[in-house]
XYZ file of C-alpha atoms in Angstrom:
481
model
C 10.897 -4.632 3.964
C 9.435 -2.906 7.020
C 7.300 -4.320 9.819
C 3.647 -3.256 9.918
C 1.195 -3.406 12.816
C -2.579 -3.371 13.083
C -2.312 -1.855 16.558
C 0.721 -0.419 18.346
C -0.746 -0.178 21.867
C 1.110 -3.337 22.917
C 4.350 -1.822 21.612
C 3.813 1.301 23.735
C 3.130 -0.839 26.795
C 6.256 -2.891 26.118
C 8.367 0.264 25.807
C 7.094 1.416 29.203
C 7.384 -1.957 30.910
C 10.701 -3.220 29.539
C 12.571 -0.019 28.639
C 11.296 2.344 31.369
C 9.983 4.852 28.833
C 6.919 6.432 30.419
C 3.901 7.435 28.358
C 4.780 11.058 28.985
C 8.346 10.553 27.740
C 7.095 8.728 24.640
C 4.799 11.699 24.010
C 7.628 14.219 24.369
C 9.713 12.174 21.939
C 6.804 12.078 19.474
C 6.411 15.852 19.653
C 10.155 16.342 19.352
C 10.237 14.099 16.277
C 7.497 16.144 14.644
C 9.283 19.366 15.601
C 12.534 18.328 13.943
C 10.689 17.154 10.849
C 9.076 20.594 10.554
C 12.347 22.333 11.320
C 14.249 20.436 8.657
C 11.502 20.714 6.053
C 10.033 24.186 6.596
C 11.738 26.111 9.409
C 15.181 26.573 7.943
C 16.950 29.042 10.231
C 19.132 30.222 7.322
C 15.982 31.609 5.722
C 15.376 35.111 7.163
C 11.611 34.847 6.554
C 11.054 31.538 8.366
C 9.598 33.195 11.500
C 6.695 34.521 9.467
C 5.239 31.042 8.933
C 1.726 30.774 10.273
C 0.871 27.331 11.680
C -2.532 25.939 12.654
C -2.534 22.970 15.028
C -5.890 21.226 15.478
C -5.889 19.058 18.596
C -8.277 16.353 19.726
C -9.057 15.648 23.354
C -6.993 12.448 23.653
C -3.312 11.591 23.502
C -3.026 12.375 19.794
C -4.134 15.905 20.624
C -1.669 15.904 23.512
C 1.184 15.094 21.090
C 0.218 18.175 19.095
C -0.127 20.403 22.167
C 3.421 19.431 23.100
C 4.479 20.279 19.543
C 2.760 23.670 19.828
C 4.800 24.382 22.981
C 8.024 23.571 21.125
C 7.103 25.845 18.211
C 6.162 28.832 20.352
C 8.565 31.727 19.741
C 9.784 30.209 16.472
C 6.767 30.964 14.294
C 3.139 32.044 14.654
C 1.244 29.214 16.339
C -2.554 28.923 16.345
C -4.135 26.164 18.433
C -7.701 24.935 17.929
C -9.292 22.589 20.472
C -12.726 21.761 19.030
C -13.501 19.160 21.721
C -11.540 20.533 24.660
C -9.291 18.087 26.512
C -10.067 14.770 28.193
C -7.111 12.434 28.706
C -4.762 13.146 31.646
C -1.796 13.709 29.340
C -3.796 16.024 27.111
C -4.820 18.040 30.180
C -1.190 18.187 31.333
C 0.109 19.326 27.959
C -2.542 22.034 27.767
C -1.514 23.392 31.196
C 2.108 23.482 30.082
C 1.174 25.384 26.957
C -0.998 27.849 28.848
C 1.923 28.827 31.102
C 3.635 30.307 28.052
C 0.916 32.923 27.620
C 2.527 35.119 30.262
C 5.704 35.359 28.173
C 5.362 38.448 25.976
C 7.898 37.051 23.505
C 5.697 34.075 22.690
C 3.372 34.590 19.752
C 0.505 32.086 19.793
C -3.229 32.023 20.400
C -6.123 29.669 21.015
C -8.824 29.730 18.342
C -12.487 29.368 19.228
C -13.517 28.473 15.673
C -12.169 28.059 12.144
C -12.808 30.531 9.364
C -12.917 29.129 5.864
C -11.044 32.085 4.336
C -8.257 32.287 6.923
C -4.669 31.864 5.690
C -2.166 29.368 7.113
C 1.142 28.076 5.824
C 1.106 24.752 7.688
C -1.767 22.769 9.207
C -1.171 19.980 11.737
C -4.002 17.477 12.231
C -4.133 15.887 15.670
C -7.874 15.301 16.105
C -7.798 11.500 16.171
C -4.979 8.999 16.438
C -4.415 5.539 15.038
C -6.956 4.038 17.431
C -9.995 5.740 15.877
C -12.713 3.148 15.210
C -16.030 4.953 15.027
C -17.978 7.224 12.731
C -17.275 10.900 12.295
C -19.824 13.266 13.818
C -21.188 16.195 11.825
C -19.041 18.756 13.681
C -15.803 16.904 12.914
C -16.833 16.412 9.284
C -17.347 20.174 8.964
C -13.939 20.844 10.512
C -12.233 18.411 8.132
C -14.001 20.001 5.168
C -12.679 23.421 6.151
C -9.158 22.089 6.793
C -9.048 20.347 3.429
C -10.087 23.548 1.664
C -7.190 25.566 3.106
C -4.368 26.283 0.686
C -1.618 25.093 3.015
C 0.802 22.244 3.530
C -1.090 19.653 5.566
C 0.530 17.268 8.037
C -1.216 14.478 9.944
C -0.055 13.340 13.383
C 0.137 9.515 13.405
C -2.739 9.007 10.927
C -5.058 11.411 9.064
C -8.207 12.020 11.089
C -11.163 10.162 9.622
C -9.193 6.996 8.803
C -10.016 4.168 11.182
C -7.686 1.684 12.800
C -8.532 -0.853 10.084
C -7.823 1.589 7.242
C -11.426 2.375 6.312
C -13.065 5.800 6.415
C -15.186 6.893 9.346
C -17.334 8.866 6.926
C -17.092 10.240 3.428
C -14.075 12.377 4.288
C -10.675 12.316 5.980
C -7.916 14.854 6.503
C -6.095 15.296 3.192
C -2.452 15.127 4.304
C 0.622 15.953 2.292
C 2.691 14.238 4.990
C 1.801 11.754 7.706
C 4.158 11.540 10.682
C 3.440 8.219 12.330
C 4.756 7.296 15.757
C 7.092 4.451 16.699
C 6.011 1.882 14.116
C 4.237 1.772 10.769
C 0.499 1.048 10.888
C -1.349 -1.142 8.403
C -4.146 1.446 8.192
C -1.799 3.900 6.487
C -1.384 1.532 3.549
C -4.959 0.444 2.901
C -6.489 1.139 -0.497
C -8.940 3.625 1.006
C -6.207 5.540 2.849
C -3.987 5.961 -0.211
C -5.569 9.258 -1.287
C -5.223 10.810 2.192
C -1.880 9.894 3.786
C 0.577 11.630 1.432
C 4.220 10.848 2.234
C 4.525 8.664 5.334
C 7.434 9.336 7.711
C 8.220 7.303 10.812
C 8.929 9.244 14.022
C 11.335 7.714 16.534
C 10.002 7.583 20.103
C 13.372 7.456 21.809
C 14.094 3.870 20.868
C 15.016 2.458 17.469
C 12.379 0.923 15.236
C 14.263 -2.387 15.373
C 13.879 -2.500 19.167
C 10.471 -0.842 19.472
C 8.831 -2.974 16.768
C 11.119 -5.975 16.133
C 8.848 -8.397 14.268
C 5.498 -8.756 12.571
C 3.811 -11.110 10.106
C 2.698 -7.984 8.212
C 5.321 -6.375 5.987
C 5.622 -3.231 3.876
C 7.609 -3.778 0.692
C 10.482 -1.449 -0.118
C 12.282 -0.727 -3.389
C 15.228 -2.825 -2.248
C 12.962 -5.907 -2.151
C 12.825 -5.928 -5.949
C 15.231 -8.346 -7.592
C 15.350 -8.184 -11.412
C 16.051 -11.451 -13.240
C 19.593 -10.446 -14.198
C 21.644 -12.994 -16.090
C 25.131 -13.616 -14.711
C 26.625 -16.729 -16.331
C 27.722 -16.303 -19.952
C 27.732 -19.964 -21.013
C 23.945 -20.340 -21.200
C 21.129 -21.017 -23.642
C 17.438 -20.166 -23.830
C 16.489 -23.350 -22.027
C 18.311 -22.151 -18.913
C 15.739 -19.399 -18.439
C 12.575 -21.424 -18.519
C 9.637 -21.918 -20.843
C 6.472 -20.022 -19.969
C 3.287 -21.328 -21.571
C 0.214 -19.093 -21.631
C -3.171 -20.601 -22.442
C -5.238 -18.606 -24.939
C -9.024 -18.769 -24.992
C -11.999 -16.674 -26.043
C -10.137 -13.345 -25.866
C -6.800 -14.198 -27.409
C -5.376 -10.709 -26.927
C -5.230 -11.073 -23.140
C -3.100 -14.196 -23.410
C -0.817 -12.588 -25.986
C -0.259 -9.572 -23.725
C 0.669 -11.888 -20.870
C 3.030 -13.858 -23.114
C 4.789 -10.736 -24.425
C 5.205 -9.502 -20.857
C 6.742 -12.815 -19.800
C 9.141 -12.788 -22.726
C 10.257 -9.225 -21.950
C 10.779 -10.191 -18.301
C 13.406 -12.788 -19.025
C 11.699 -16.099 -19.815
C 13.894 -17.950 -22.337
C 10.920 -19.287 -24.307
C 7.265 -18.287 -24.336
C 4.408 -20.159 -26.006
C 0.746 -19.291 -26.427
C -1.226 -22.548 -26.367
C -4.390 -22.701 -28.456
C -6.256 -25.373 -30.409
C -6.524 -23.034 -33.403
C -3.712 -21.116 -35.032
C -3.544 -17.520 -33.773
C -3.332 -15.100 -36.720
C -0.778 -12.279 -36.591
C 0.931 -13.703 -33.497
C 4.252 -11.902 -32.891
C 7.151 -13.882 -34.343
C 8.829 -14.050 -30.933
C 6.047 -16.259 -29.548
C 5.360 -19.902 -30.343
C 1.863 -21.285 -30.890
C 1.632 -24.997 -29.981
C -1.648 -26.868 -29.519
C -0.468 -28.800 -26.468
C 1.929 -28.280 -23.563
C 5.536 -28.579 -24.815
C 7.786 -31.044 -22.995
C 10.250 -28.403 -21.800
C 7.562 -26.216 -20.191
C 8.511 -24.892 -16.742
C 5.443 -22.751 -15.869
C 1.873 -22.320 -17.086
C -0.202 -19.128 -16.915
C -3.923 -19.626 -17.280
C -7.115 -17.591 -17.202
C -6.414 -14.304 -18.977
C -9.279 -13.947 -21.455
C -9.723 -17.715 -21.308
C -13.510 -17.810 -20.934
C -15.473 -19.609 -18.246
C -16.768 -22.392 -20.524
C -13.647 -23.103 -22.583
C -12.675 -26.801 -22.247
C -9.538 -27.454 -20.234
C -8.144 -30.987 -20.730
C -5.176 -32.601 -18.979
C -5.935 -31.270 -15.486
C -3.591 -33.772 -13.851
C -0.805 -32.652 -16.168
C -1.458 -28.992 -15.374
C -1.216 -29.683 -11.636
C 2.354 -30.907 -12.086
C 3.596 -27.452 -13.147
C 3.977 -24.175 -11.252
C 0.738 -22.335 -12.108
C -0.229 -18.692 -12.458
C -4.027 -18.353 -12.298
C -5.936 -15.194 -13.161
C -9.247 -13.759 -14.337
C -11.692 -16.174 -16.010
C -10.236 -19.298 -14.444
C -11.689 -18.268 -11.078
C -15.173 -18.796 -12.564
C -14.251 -22.006 -14.395
C -15.461 -25.462 -13.327
C -11.820 -26.657 -13.233
C -10.706 -24.058 -10.698
C -11.013 -26.207 -7.573
C -9.054 -29.002 -9.193
C -6.259 -26.646 -10.230
C -5.876 -25.490 -6.617
C -4.391 -28.913 -5.853
C -1.161 -27.874 -7.567
C 1.813 -27.613 -5.193
C 3.179 -24.344 -6.580
C 0.503 -21.846 -7.467
C 0.035 -18.068 -7.637
C -3.428 -16.472 -7.857
C -3.791 -12.852 -9.010
C -7.455 -11.815 -8.549
C -8.851 -8.303 -8.285
C -11.375 -7.760 -5.433
C -14.465 -8.837 -7.379
C -12.744 -12.043 -8.483
C -11.512 -12.728 -4.964
C -15.056 -12.442 -3.608
C -15.994 -15.103 -6.176
C -13.096 -17.299 -5.017
C -14.184 -17.079 -1.385
C -17.743 -17.956 -2.341
C -17.019 -20.904 -4.635
C -14.630 -22.394 -2.050
C -17.215 -21.974 0.748
C -14.821 -19.821 2.752
C -17.002 -16.696 2.989
C -19.905 -15.033 1.223
C -19.277 -11.299 1.255
C -19.662 -8.268 -0.973
C -16.785 -6.445 -2.632
C -17.397 -3.544 -0.236
C -17.069 -5.858 2.785
C -13.840 -7.234 1.381
C -12.388 -3.762 0.906
C -13.044 -2.976 4.566
C -11.001 -5.969 5.766
C -8.814 -7.303 2.959
C -6.051 -8.678 5.159
C -8.413 -10.811 7.259
C -9.963 -12.455 4.208
C -6.605 -12.891 2.466
C -5.258 -14.719 5.518
C -8.437 -16.766 5.756
C -7.981 -17.963 2.183
C -4.308 -18.820 2.789
C -5.218 -20.753 5.924
C -7.448 -23.010 3.801
C -4.918 -23.213 0.942
C -1.402 -22.990 2.451
C 0.279 -24.042 -0.814
C -1.127 -21.026 -2.653
C 0.404 -17.574 -2.942
C -2.261 -14.890 -3.238
C -1.830 -11.554 -5.005
C -4.924 -9.512 -4.161
C -4.753 -6.573 -6.536
C -5.694 -3.037 -5.552
C -4.331 0.461 -5.058
C -1.881 -1.132 -2.605
C -1.832 -4.790 -3.622
C -1.465 -7.539 -1.019
C 0.741 -10.599 -1.394
C -0.161 -13.327 1.073
C 1.453 -16.697 1.745
C 0.618 -18.739 4.835
C 0.495 -16.289 7.745
C 2.656 -13.651 6.051
C 1.212 -10.575 4.344
C 3.217 -8.152 2.197
C 1.804 -4.782 1.116
C 3.022 -3.027 -2.022
C 2.784 0.773 -1.463
C 3.948 1.671 -4.974
C 0.641 1.177 -6.791
C -0.160 3.846 -9.350
C -3.450 4.982 -10.890
C -1.904 4.665 -14.356
C -2.473 0.914 -13.961
C -6.268 1.306 -13.910
C -6.505 0.248 -17.545
C -7.705 -2.917 -19.249
C -4.828 -5.284 -19.939
C -2.651 -4.171 -17.015
C -3.525 -7.325 -15.082
C -2.608 -9.494 -18.077
C 0.805 -7.839 -18.149
C 1.238 -8.522 -14.416
C 0.434 -12.207 -14.906
C 3.179 -12.442 -17.522
C 5.693 -10.715 -15.280
C 5.027 -13.100 -12.397
C 4.845 -16.086 -14.749
C 8.287 -15.249 -16.142
C 9.793 -15.290 -12.649
C 8.155 -18.662 -11.983
C 9.433 -20.017 -15.290
C 12.974 -18.994 -14.355
C 12.820 -20.964 -11.116
C 11.863 -18.357 -8.530
C 9.601 -19.468 -5.694
C 5.917 -18.490 -5.969
C 6.294 -15.934 -3.163
C 9.433 -14.324 -4.593
C 7.844 -14.334 -8.057
C 4.749 -12.581 -6.728
C 6.706 -9.948 -4.794
C 9.129 -9.162 -7.618
C 6.392 -9.233 -10.276
C 4.132 -6.859 -8.355
C 7.004 -4.444 -7.675
C 8.137 -4.554 -11.312
C 4.579 -3.808 -12.438
C 4.462 -0.724 -10.197
C 7.917 0.510 -11.157
C 7.072 0.273 -14.850
C 3.998 2.433 -14.230
C 6.088 4.964 -12.278
C 8.602 5.141 -15.086
C 5.885 5.644 -17.677
C 4.339 8.675 -15.948
C 7.717 10.390 -15.768
C 7.467 10.922 -19.524
C 3.753 10.671 -20.324
C 0.392 11.629 -18.828
C -1.221 9.195 -16.417
C -4.339 8.399 -18.449
C -2.767 7.339 -21.731
C -1.163 4.013 -20.831
C -1.485 1.149 -23.281
C -0.577 -2.307 -21.894
C 2.093 -2.567 -24.577
C 3.609 0.648 -23.173
C 3.814 -1.060 -19.792
C 5.622 -4.047 -21.307
C 8.014 -1.691 -23.060
C 9.072 -0.121 -19.749
C 10.460 -3.454 -18.475
C 13.630 -2.982 -20.508
C 14.429 0.275 -18.650
C 14.018 -0.997 -15.070
């Protein structure tokens, strides 16, 4: 997993103070990193036509714009460079980089020009966005909105410097629009804002640019983490002399909507649980033969999953007994009168979507906010919940789901729009429940379950369209991971 940061200003200051890397040198390294990315991706010198590429670089008046002015200087003479400065220059480094670029105008071999405006029908091969950096906090003005609209309409490969303009430091939008990047080249360390739900449709592929010092030294530690593929650990079986009891017994409570519980149970069975039961007071007709249907909690139960389709008024006896097991809580249970009591369990995973999490915060008297307010600051509220309930592991679902335990936050960047389908959350609860049943910690179960869920969705869309997923299709993909 990678370290993430809400703000990297302190890291820049540390690099200057402790490693004698001046702001100007950091800027040159940032521009050089972008240059070599472009060179490797698009400016292949073995291609005889590479000099014909036409590049537009849009620069803001601060240090993000200065990074791009330095890049423009490095590209001069290699391809056609067009520079647009809609706001002029303001910061000292931006002023310096502009002067350096202007000195090249006297060289007849250099082919570049400053643009006074943008034309909607103009043709470019590459567009570099350097209007705002990662520190943008405000609202977009009408002029910038118009510029971003024009840039987004161009049929060109679009690259954002540090963060797409229009995305704020917290990962929200400064208006109704942001630069629509195919690639984002972020400087020195990965920013949380790049992996917010709202940013997901704008950042494209994120690449980290080295600033002259390794990521491990520049950004050594953070309580915010970005999950990687290598963080996924499937529940592989190693020992041969085993039996079904060695792999746990997951019990899923059924309620008003039995199908949700059955989906969760089938998912848990496919993900390695040795036994899976669906508990209900009445016999469930047409229950798959692979699932058991007891009326009460079996003695060999190792984990209980509760809430999927359960209903908010369905009686829930034996609360003290339930608290003694590792619990997976989802959906209806967050509205149930027994919810607060269940939170007393020592090992517990909660998997709410944003609307359900707003309900959790309200019923626990932690915060009264709207879903929109939550989406603007998910990490803050997730940490606030975990501060009140340190024994709980929270999975806050979304385009990039959060997993939070104590003061640690893990972001899953592999979310896929194929999962926006009823029943997908029930499948996730079964995946996580199966890990719990097999003895994984709540945090490891949450991380591995969320990653598995995403990877199954990725695998599905390699063969099928992204709107046709059935939850049973998702369960089926587990066997191929």
